[in-house]
CSV table of C-alpha atoms in Angstrom, one decimal:
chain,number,residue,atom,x,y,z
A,1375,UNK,CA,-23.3,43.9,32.4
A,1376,UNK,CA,-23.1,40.3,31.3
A,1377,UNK,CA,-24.8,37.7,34.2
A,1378,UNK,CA,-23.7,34.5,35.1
A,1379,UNK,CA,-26.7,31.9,34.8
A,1380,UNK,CA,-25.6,30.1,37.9
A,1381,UNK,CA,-25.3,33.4,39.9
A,1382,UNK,CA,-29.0,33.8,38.8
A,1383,UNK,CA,-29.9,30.0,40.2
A,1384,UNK,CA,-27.6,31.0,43.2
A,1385,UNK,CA,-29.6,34.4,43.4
A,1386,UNK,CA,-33.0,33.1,43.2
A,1387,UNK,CA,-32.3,30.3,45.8
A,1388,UNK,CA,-31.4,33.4,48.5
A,1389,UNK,CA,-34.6,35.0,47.6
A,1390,UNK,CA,-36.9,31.7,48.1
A,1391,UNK,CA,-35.1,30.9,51.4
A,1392,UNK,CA,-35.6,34.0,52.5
A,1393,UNK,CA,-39.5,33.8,51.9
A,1394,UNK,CA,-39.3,29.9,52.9
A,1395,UNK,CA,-39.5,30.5,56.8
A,1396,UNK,CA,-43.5,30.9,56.5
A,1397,UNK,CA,-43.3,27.2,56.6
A,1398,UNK,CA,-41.7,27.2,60.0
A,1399,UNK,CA,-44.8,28.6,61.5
A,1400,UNK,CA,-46.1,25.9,63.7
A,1401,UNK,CA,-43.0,27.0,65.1
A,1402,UNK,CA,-44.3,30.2,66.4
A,1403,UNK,CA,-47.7,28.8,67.6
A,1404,UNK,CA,-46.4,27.8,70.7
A,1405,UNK,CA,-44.7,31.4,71.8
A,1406,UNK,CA,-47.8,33.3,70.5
A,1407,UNK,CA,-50.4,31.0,72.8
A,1408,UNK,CA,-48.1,31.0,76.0
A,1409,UNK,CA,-47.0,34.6,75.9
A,1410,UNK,CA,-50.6,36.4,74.4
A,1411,UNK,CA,-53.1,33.4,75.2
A,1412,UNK,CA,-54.1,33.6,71.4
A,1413,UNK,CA,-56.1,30.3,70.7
A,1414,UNK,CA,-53.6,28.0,68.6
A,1415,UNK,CA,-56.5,27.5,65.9
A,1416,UNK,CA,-57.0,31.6,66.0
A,1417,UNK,CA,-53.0,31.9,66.0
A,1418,UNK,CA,-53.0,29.5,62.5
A,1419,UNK,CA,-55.7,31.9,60.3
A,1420,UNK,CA,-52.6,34.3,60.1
A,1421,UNK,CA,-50.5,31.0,58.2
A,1422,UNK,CA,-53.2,30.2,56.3
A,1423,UNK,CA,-53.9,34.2,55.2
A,1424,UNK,CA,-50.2,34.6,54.5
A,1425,UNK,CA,-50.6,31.4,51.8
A,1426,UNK,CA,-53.7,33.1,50.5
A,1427,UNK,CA,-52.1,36.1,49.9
A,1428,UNK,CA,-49.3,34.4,48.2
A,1429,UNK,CA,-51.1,33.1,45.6
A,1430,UNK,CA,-53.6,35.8,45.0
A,1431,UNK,CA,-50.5,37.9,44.7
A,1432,UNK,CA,-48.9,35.8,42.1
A,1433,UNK,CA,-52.0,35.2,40.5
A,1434,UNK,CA,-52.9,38.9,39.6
A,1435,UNK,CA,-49.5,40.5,39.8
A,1436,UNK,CA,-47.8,38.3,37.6
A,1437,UNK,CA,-48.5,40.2,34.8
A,1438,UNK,CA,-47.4,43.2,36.6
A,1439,UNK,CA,-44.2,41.7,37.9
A,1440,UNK,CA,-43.3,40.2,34.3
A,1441,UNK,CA,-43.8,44.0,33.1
A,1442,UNK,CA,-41.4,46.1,35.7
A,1443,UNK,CA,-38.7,43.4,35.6
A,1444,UNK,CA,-37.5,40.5,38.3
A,1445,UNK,CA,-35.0,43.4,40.0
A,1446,UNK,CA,-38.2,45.8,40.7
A,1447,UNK,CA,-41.0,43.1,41.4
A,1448,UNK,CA,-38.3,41.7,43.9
A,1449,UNK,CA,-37.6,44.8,45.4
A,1450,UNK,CA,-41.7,45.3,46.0
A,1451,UNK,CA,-41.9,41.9,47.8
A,1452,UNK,CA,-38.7,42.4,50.0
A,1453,UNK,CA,-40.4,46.1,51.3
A,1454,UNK,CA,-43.8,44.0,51.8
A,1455,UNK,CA,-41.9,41.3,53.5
A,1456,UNK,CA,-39.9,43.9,55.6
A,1457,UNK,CA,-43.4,45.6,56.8
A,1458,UNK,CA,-45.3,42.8,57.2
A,1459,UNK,CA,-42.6,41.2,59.9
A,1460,UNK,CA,-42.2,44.3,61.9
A,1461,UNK,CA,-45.5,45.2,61.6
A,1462,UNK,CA,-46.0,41.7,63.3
A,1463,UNK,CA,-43.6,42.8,65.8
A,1464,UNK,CA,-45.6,45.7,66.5
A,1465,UNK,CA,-48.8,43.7,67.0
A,1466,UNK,CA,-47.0,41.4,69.4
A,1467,UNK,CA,-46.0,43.8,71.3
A,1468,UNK,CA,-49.8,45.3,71.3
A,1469,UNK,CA,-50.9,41.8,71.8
A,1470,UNK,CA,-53.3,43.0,68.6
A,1471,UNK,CA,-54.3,39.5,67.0
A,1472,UNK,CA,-56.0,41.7,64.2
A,1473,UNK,CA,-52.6,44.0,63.7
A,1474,UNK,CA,-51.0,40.4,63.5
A,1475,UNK,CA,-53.7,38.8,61.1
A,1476,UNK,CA,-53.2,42.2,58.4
A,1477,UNK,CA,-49.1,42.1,59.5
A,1478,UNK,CA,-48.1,38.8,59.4
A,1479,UNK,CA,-50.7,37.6,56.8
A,1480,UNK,CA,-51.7,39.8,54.5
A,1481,UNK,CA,-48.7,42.4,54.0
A,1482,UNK,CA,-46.4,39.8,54.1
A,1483,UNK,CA,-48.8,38.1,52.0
A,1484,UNK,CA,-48.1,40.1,49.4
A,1485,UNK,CA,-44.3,39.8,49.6
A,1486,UNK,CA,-44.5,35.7,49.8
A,1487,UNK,CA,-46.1,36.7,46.1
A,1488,UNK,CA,-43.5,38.2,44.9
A,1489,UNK,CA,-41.0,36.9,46.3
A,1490,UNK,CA,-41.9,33.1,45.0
A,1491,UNK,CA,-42.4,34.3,41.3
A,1492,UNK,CA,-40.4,36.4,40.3
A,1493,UNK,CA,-37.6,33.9,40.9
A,1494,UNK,CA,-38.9,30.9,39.5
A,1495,UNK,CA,-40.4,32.6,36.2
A,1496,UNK,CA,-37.1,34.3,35.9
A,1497,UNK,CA,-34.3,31.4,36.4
A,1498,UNK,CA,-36.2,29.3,34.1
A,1499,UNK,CA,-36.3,30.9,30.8
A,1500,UNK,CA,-31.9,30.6,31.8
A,1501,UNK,CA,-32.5,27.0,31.4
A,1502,UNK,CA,-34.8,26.2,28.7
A,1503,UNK,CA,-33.1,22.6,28.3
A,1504,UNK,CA,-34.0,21.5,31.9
A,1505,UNK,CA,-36.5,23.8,33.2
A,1506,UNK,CA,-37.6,21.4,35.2
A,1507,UNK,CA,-34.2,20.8,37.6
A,1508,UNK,CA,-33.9,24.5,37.2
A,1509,UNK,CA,-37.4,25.3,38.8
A,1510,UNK,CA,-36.9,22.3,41.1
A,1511,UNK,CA,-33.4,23.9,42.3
A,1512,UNK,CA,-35.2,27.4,43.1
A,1513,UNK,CA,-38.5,26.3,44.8
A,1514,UNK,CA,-36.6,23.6,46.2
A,1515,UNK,CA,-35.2,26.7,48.2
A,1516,UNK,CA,-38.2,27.8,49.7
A,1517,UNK,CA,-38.8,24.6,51.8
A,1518,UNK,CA,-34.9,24.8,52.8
A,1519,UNK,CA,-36.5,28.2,54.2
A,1520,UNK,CA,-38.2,26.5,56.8
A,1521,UNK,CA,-35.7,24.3,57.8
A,1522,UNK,CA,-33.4,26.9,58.5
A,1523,UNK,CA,-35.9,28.7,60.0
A,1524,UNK,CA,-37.0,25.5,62.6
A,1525,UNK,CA,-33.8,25.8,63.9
A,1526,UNK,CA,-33.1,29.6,64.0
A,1527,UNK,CA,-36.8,30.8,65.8
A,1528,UNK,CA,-36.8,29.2,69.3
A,1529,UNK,CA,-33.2,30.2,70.2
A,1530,UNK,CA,-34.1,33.9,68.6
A,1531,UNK,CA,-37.3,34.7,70.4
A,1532,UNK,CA,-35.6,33.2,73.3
A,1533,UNK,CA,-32.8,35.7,73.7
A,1534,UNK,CA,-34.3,38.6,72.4
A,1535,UNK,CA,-38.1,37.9,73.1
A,1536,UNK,CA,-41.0,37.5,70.6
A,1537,UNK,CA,-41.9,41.0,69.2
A,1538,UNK,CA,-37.7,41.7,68.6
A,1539,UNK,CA,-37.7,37.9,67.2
A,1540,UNK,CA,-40.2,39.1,64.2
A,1541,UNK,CA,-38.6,42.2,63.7
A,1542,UNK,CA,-35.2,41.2,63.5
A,1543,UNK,CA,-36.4,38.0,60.9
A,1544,UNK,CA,-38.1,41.4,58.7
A,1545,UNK,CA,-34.7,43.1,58.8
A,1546,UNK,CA,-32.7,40.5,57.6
A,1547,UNK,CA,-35.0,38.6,55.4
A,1548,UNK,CA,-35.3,42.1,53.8
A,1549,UNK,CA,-31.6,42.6,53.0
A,1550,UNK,CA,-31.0,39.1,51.6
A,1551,UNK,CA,-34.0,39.7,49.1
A,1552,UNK,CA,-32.7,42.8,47.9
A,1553,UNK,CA,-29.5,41.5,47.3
A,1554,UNK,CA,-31.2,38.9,45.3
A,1555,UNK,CA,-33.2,41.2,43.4
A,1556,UNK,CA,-30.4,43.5,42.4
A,1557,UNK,CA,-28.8,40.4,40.2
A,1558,UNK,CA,-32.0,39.1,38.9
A,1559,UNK,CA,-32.4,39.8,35.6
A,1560,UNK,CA,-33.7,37.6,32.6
A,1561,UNK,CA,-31.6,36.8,29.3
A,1562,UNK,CA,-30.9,38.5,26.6
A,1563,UNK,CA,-32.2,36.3,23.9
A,1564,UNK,CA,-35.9,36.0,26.1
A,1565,UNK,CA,-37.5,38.9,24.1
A,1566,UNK,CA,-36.6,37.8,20.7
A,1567,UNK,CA,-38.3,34.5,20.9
A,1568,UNK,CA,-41.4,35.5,18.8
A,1569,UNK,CA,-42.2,38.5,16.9
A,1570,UNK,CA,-45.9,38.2,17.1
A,1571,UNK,CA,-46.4,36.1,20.7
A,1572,UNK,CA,-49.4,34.4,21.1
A,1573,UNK,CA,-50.5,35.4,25.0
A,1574,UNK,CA,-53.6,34.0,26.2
A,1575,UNK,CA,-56.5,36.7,28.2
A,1576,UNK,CA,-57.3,35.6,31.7
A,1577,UNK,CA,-60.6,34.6,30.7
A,1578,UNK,CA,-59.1,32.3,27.7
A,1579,UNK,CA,-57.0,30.5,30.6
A,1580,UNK,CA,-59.6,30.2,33.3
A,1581,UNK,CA,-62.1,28.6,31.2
A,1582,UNK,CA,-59.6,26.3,29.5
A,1583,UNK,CA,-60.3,22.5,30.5
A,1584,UNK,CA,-56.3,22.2,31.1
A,1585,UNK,CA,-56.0,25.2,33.3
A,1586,UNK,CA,-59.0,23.6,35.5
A,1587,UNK,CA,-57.1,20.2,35.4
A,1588,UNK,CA,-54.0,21.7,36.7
A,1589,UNK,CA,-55.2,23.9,39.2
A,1590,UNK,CA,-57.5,20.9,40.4
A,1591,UNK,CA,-54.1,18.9,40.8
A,1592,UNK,CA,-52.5,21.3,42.8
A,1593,UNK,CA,-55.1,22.0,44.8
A,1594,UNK,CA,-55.5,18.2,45.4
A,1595,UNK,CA,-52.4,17.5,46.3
A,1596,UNK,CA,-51.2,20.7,48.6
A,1597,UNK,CA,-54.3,20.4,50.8
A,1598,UNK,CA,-53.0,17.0,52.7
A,1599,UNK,CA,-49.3,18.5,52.6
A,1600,UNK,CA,-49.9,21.8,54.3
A,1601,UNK,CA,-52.6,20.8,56.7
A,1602,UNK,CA,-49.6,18.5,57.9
A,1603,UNK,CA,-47.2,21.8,57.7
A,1604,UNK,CA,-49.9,24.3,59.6
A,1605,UNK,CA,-49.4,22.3,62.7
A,1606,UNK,CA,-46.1,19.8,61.9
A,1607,UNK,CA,-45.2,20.6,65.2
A,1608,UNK,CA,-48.8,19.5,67.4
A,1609,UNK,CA,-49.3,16.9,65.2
A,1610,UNK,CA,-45.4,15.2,66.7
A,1611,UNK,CA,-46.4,16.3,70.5
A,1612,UNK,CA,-49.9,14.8,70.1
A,1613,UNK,CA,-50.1,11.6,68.1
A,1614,UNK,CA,-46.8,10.3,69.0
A,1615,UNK,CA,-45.5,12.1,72.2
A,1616,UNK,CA,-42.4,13.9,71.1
A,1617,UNK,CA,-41.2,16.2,73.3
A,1618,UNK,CA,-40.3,19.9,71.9
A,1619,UNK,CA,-36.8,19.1,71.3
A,1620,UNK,CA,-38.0,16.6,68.9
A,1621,UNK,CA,-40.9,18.2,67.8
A,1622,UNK,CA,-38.6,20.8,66.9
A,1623,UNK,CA,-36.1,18.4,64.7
A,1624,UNK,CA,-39.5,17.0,63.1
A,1625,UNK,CA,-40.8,19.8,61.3
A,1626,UNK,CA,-36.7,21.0,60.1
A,1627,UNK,CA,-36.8,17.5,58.6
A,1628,UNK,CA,-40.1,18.0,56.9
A,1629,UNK,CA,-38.3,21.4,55.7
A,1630,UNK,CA,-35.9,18.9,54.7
A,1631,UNK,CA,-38.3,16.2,52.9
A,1632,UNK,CA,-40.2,18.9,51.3
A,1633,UNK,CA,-37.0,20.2,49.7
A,1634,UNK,CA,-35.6,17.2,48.5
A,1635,UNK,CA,-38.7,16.6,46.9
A,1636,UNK,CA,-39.0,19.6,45.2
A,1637,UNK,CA,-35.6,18.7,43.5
A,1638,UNK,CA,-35.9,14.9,43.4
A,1639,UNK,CA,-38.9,14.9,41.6
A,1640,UNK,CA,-38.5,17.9,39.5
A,1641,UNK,CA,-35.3,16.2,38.0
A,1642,UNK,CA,-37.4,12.9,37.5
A,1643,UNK,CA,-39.8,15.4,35.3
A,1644,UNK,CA,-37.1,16.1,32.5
A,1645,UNK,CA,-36.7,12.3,31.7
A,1646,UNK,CA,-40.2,10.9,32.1
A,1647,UNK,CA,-42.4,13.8,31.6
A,1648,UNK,CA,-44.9,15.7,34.0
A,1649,UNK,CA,-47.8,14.1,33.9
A,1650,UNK,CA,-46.3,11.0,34.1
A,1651,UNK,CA,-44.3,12.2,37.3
A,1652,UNK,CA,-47.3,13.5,39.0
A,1653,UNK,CA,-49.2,10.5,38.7
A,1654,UNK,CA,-46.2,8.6,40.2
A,1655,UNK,CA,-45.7,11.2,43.6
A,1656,UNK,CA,-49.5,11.1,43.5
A,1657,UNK,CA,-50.1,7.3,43.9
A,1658,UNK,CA,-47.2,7.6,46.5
A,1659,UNK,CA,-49.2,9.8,48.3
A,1660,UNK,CA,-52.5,8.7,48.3
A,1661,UNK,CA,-51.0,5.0,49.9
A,1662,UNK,CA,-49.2,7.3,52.4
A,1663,UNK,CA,-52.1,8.9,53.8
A,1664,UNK,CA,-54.3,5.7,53.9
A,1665,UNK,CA,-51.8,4.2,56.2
A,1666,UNK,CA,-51.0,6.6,58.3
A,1667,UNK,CA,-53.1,5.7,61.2
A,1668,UNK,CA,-51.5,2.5,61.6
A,1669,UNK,CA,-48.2,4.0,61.1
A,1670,UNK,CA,-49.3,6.2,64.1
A,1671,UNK,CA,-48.4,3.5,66.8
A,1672,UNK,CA,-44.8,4.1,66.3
A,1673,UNK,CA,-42.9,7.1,65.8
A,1674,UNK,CA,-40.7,6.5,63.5
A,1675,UNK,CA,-43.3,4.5,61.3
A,1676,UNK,CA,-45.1,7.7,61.5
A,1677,UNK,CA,-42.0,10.1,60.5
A,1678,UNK,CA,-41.2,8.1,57.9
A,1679,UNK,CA,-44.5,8.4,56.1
A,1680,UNK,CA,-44.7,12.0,57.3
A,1681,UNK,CA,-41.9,12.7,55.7
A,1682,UNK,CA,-42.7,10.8,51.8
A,1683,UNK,CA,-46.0,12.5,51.9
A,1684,UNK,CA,-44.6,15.7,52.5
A,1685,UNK,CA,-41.3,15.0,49.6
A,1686,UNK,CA,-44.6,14.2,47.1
A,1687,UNK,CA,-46.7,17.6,48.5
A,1688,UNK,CA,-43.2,19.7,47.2
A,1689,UNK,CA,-43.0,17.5,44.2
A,1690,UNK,CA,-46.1,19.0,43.2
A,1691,UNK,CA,-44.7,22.9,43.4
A,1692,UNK,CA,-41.6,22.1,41.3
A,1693,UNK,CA,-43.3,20.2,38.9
A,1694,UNK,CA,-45.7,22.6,38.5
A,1695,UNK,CA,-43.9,25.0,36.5
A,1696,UNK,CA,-42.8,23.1,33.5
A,1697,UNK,CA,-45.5,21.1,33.4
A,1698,UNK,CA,-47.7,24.9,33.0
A,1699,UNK,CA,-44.7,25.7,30.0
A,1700,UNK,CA,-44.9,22.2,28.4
A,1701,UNK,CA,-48.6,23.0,27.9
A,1702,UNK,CA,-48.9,26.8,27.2
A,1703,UNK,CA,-45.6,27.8,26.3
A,1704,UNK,CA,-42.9,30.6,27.2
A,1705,UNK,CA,-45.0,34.0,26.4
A,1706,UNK,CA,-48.0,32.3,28.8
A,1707,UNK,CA,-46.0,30.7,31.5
A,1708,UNK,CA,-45.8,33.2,34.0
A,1709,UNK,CA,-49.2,34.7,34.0
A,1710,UNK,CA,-51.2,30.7,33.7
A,1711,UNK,CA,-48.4,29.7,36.4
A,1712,UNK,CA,-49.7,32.8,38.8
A,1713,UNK,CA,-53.3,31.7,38.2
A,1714,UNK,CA,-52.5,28.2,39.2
A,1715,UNK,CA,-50.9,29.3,42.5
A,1716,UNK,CA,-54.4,30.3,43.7
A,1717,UNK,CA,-55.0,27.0,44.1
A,1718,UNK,CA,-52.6,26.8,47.0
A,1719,UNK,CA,-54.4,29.9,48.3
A,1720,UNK,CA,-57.5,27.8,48.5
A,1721,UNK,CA,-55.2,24.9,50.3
A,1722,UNK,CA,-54.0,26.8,52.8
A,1723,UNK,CA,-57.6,27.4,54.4
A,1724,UNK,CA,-59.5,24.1,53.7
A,1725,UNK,CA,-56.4,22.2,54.1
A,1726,UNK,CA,-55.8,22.7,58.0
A,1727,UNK,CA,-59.8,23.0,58.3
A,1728,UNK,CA,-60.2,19.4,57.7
A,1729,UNK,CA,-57.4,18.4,59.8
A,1730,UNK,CA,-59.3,19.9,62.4
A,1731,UNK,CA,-62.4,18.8,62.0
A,1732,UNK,CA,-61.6,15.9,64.5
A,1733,UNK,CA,-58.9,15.0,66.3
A,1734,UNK,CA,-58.9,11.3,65.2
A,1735,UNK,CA,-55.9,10.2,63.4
A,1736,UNK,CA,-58.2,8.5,61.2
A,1737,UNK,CA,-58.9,11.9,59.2
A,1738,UNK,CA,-55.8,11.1,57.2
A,1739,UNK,CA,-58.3,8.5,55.2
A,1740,UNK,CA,-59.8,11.8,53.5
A,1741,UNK,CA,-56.8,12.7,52.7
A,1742,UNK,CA,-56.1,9.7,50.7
A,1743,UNK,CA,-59.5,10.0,49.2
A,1744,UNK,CA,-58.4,13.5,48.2
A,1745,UNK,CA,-55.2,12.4,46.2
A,1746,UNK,CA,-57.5,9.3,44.4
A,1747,UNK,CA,-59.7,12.3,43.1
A,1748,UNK,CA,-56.3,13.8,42.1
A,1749,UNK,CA,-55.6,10.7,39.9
A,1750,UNK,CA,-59.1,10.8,38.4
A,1751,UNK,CA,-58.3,14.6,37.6
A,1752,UNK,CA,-54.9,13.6,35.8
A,1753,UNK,CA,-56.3,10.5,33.6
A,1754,UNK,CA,-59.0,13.3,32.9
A,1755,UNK,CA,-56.0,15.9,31.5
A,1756,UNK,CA,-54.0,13.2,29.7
A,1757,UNK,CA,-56.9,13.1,27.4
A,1758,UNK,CA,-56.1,16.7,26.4
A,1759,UNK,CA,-52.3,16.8,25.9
């Protein structure tokens, strides 16, 4: 059977969104510490697992998943997506913060993996004239996850209560990534490209002075973003009093922010290049952080720049990708891709564990610091393009 391109794009943006809701989870802190007196900073190892799991997954299963085909590799991550959110359920109900950390973090972990490759990897190689707007489409998809999911979470647990809240999300996030995978397929034409394909060994790539650039630019720029995501939430109530109902509104606009980024900027790739859009987002960034505490007074100053930092922390996913297949080509994009993603494993733990180092607003400076190295790293890897 013939596929529609679009229908793919259409199909990979149900599978992302599905996954997406993982960056809703400063939603969930709150419930968890009222109802099972788990600490908050405890509560957020299970985020921060779930990340790491995510990109060791699409680190050393890329391979694998490029092997057995998007509609199989899909499948796999929708059945660890479905385990992992009842298992959470389960250890809810248990009040079993280990049950929770294996559940909720590792299992579906593993799914997040999946379920974030096999898409993008796929949908690209439909639009080798733009791969940039057509990785920037699909992974703009996961951070439309979370808004949906910011909205959806607090009316769900309250009606049905927290453990039937995680299993009915694992149920239903299951379905919609199987339907996904079912159409998920890549062209035709993708195997012919070379008849003798030049693929890269793991060591070849790890050891490359380009691979270390990259990762170092991912990992540079995520840690500042999802420290702000781990605990969007807080961070509103705390540094400029919002209530719930606004803290609530704040992190669906970050889902927002970090969508349109992902497409904004992504687009902005195809006409000026990637480095040269990294090193715009970047600069963006780095003045973002530094003024931050004075933005701080105010809360709309403070959602403002909030809300640009996190747009440039997505830029840096949907860039990403074509940036890795402008460098290393078709038949090594998916596996150097997956090995880059582990540096968003390493983000999601030393991200949130210098936000909490102190509670100063003045930690955003490092931050800043952080994204200058990031600039140092990129005028480092236009020296090898």
């Amino acid at each position: 059977m013939s596929k529609n391109k679009y229908l793919m794009v259409v199909a990979g943006m149900i599978m992302q969104l599905s996954i997406g809701s993982i960056y809703a989870y400063s939603k969930w802190i709150e419930p968890l510490s009222k109802e099972l007196n788990w600490d908050a900073h405890d509560t957020k190892t299970a985020f921060s697992l779930a990340i790491c799991f995510l990109g060791l997954t699409a680190a050393f299963m890329s391979k694998f998943a490029q092997k057995i085909g998007p509609t199989k590799a899909g499948s796999i991550g929708a059945i660890f997506i479905v385990i992992g959110l009842i298992g959470s359920s389960f250890a809810v109900k248990w009040s079993s913060i280990e049950l929770f950390y294996l559940t909720f973090g590792v299992l579906q972990g593993i799914g997040l993996g999946f379920g974030y490759v096999v898409p993008v990897y796929t949908v690209v190689k439909w639009f080798p004239d733009r791969p940039g707007l057509a990785s920037g489409i699909i992974i703009m998809s996961f951070a439309l996850g979370s808004l949906l999911a910011s909205f959806i979470i607090n009316p769900l647990y309250t009606s049905v209560g927290l453990s039937n809240a995680f299993l009915i999300l694992g149920i239903v996030y299951g379905i919609c990534m199987l339907l996904s995978a079912f159409y998920l397929a890549n062209p035709v034409a993708e195997n012919t490209s070379k008849e003798h394909p030049t693929v890269l060994t793991a060591k070849e790539i790890i050891k490359d002075k380009r691979f270390i650039a990259l990762w170092l630019l991912l990992f540079l720029n995520v840690c500042g973003g999802i420290a702000i995501i781990s605990k969007a939430a807080i961070l509103g109530e705390e540094v400029v009093g919002m209530s719930a109902t606004q803290a609530t509104l704040f992190v669906a606009i970050i889902g927002l922010f970090n969508g349109l980024g992902r497409l904004f900027w992504s687009s902005i790739s195809d006409k000026i290049g990637c480095w040269s859009t990294f090193m715009i987002f970047l600069t963006v960034n780095m003045i973002c952080f530094a003024i931050i505490p004075i933005a701080a007074t105010n809360s709309t100053s403070f959602q403002i720049v909030t809300y640009i930092i996190i747009a440039g922390y997505g830029a840096g996913f949907s860039t990403m990708p074509s940036f890795v297949k402008s460098i290393y080509g078709a038949d090594n994009y998916g596996q150097v891709f997956g090995y880059i993603l582990t540096a968003w494993s390493a983000a999601a733990f030393v991200g949130p564990i210098l936000l909490g180092l102190t509670h100063e607003i003045t930690i955003f400076y490092l931050f800043s610091l952080l994204i200058g190295i990031a600039l140092l790293v990129g005028f480092w890897l236009k020296k090898m393009l």
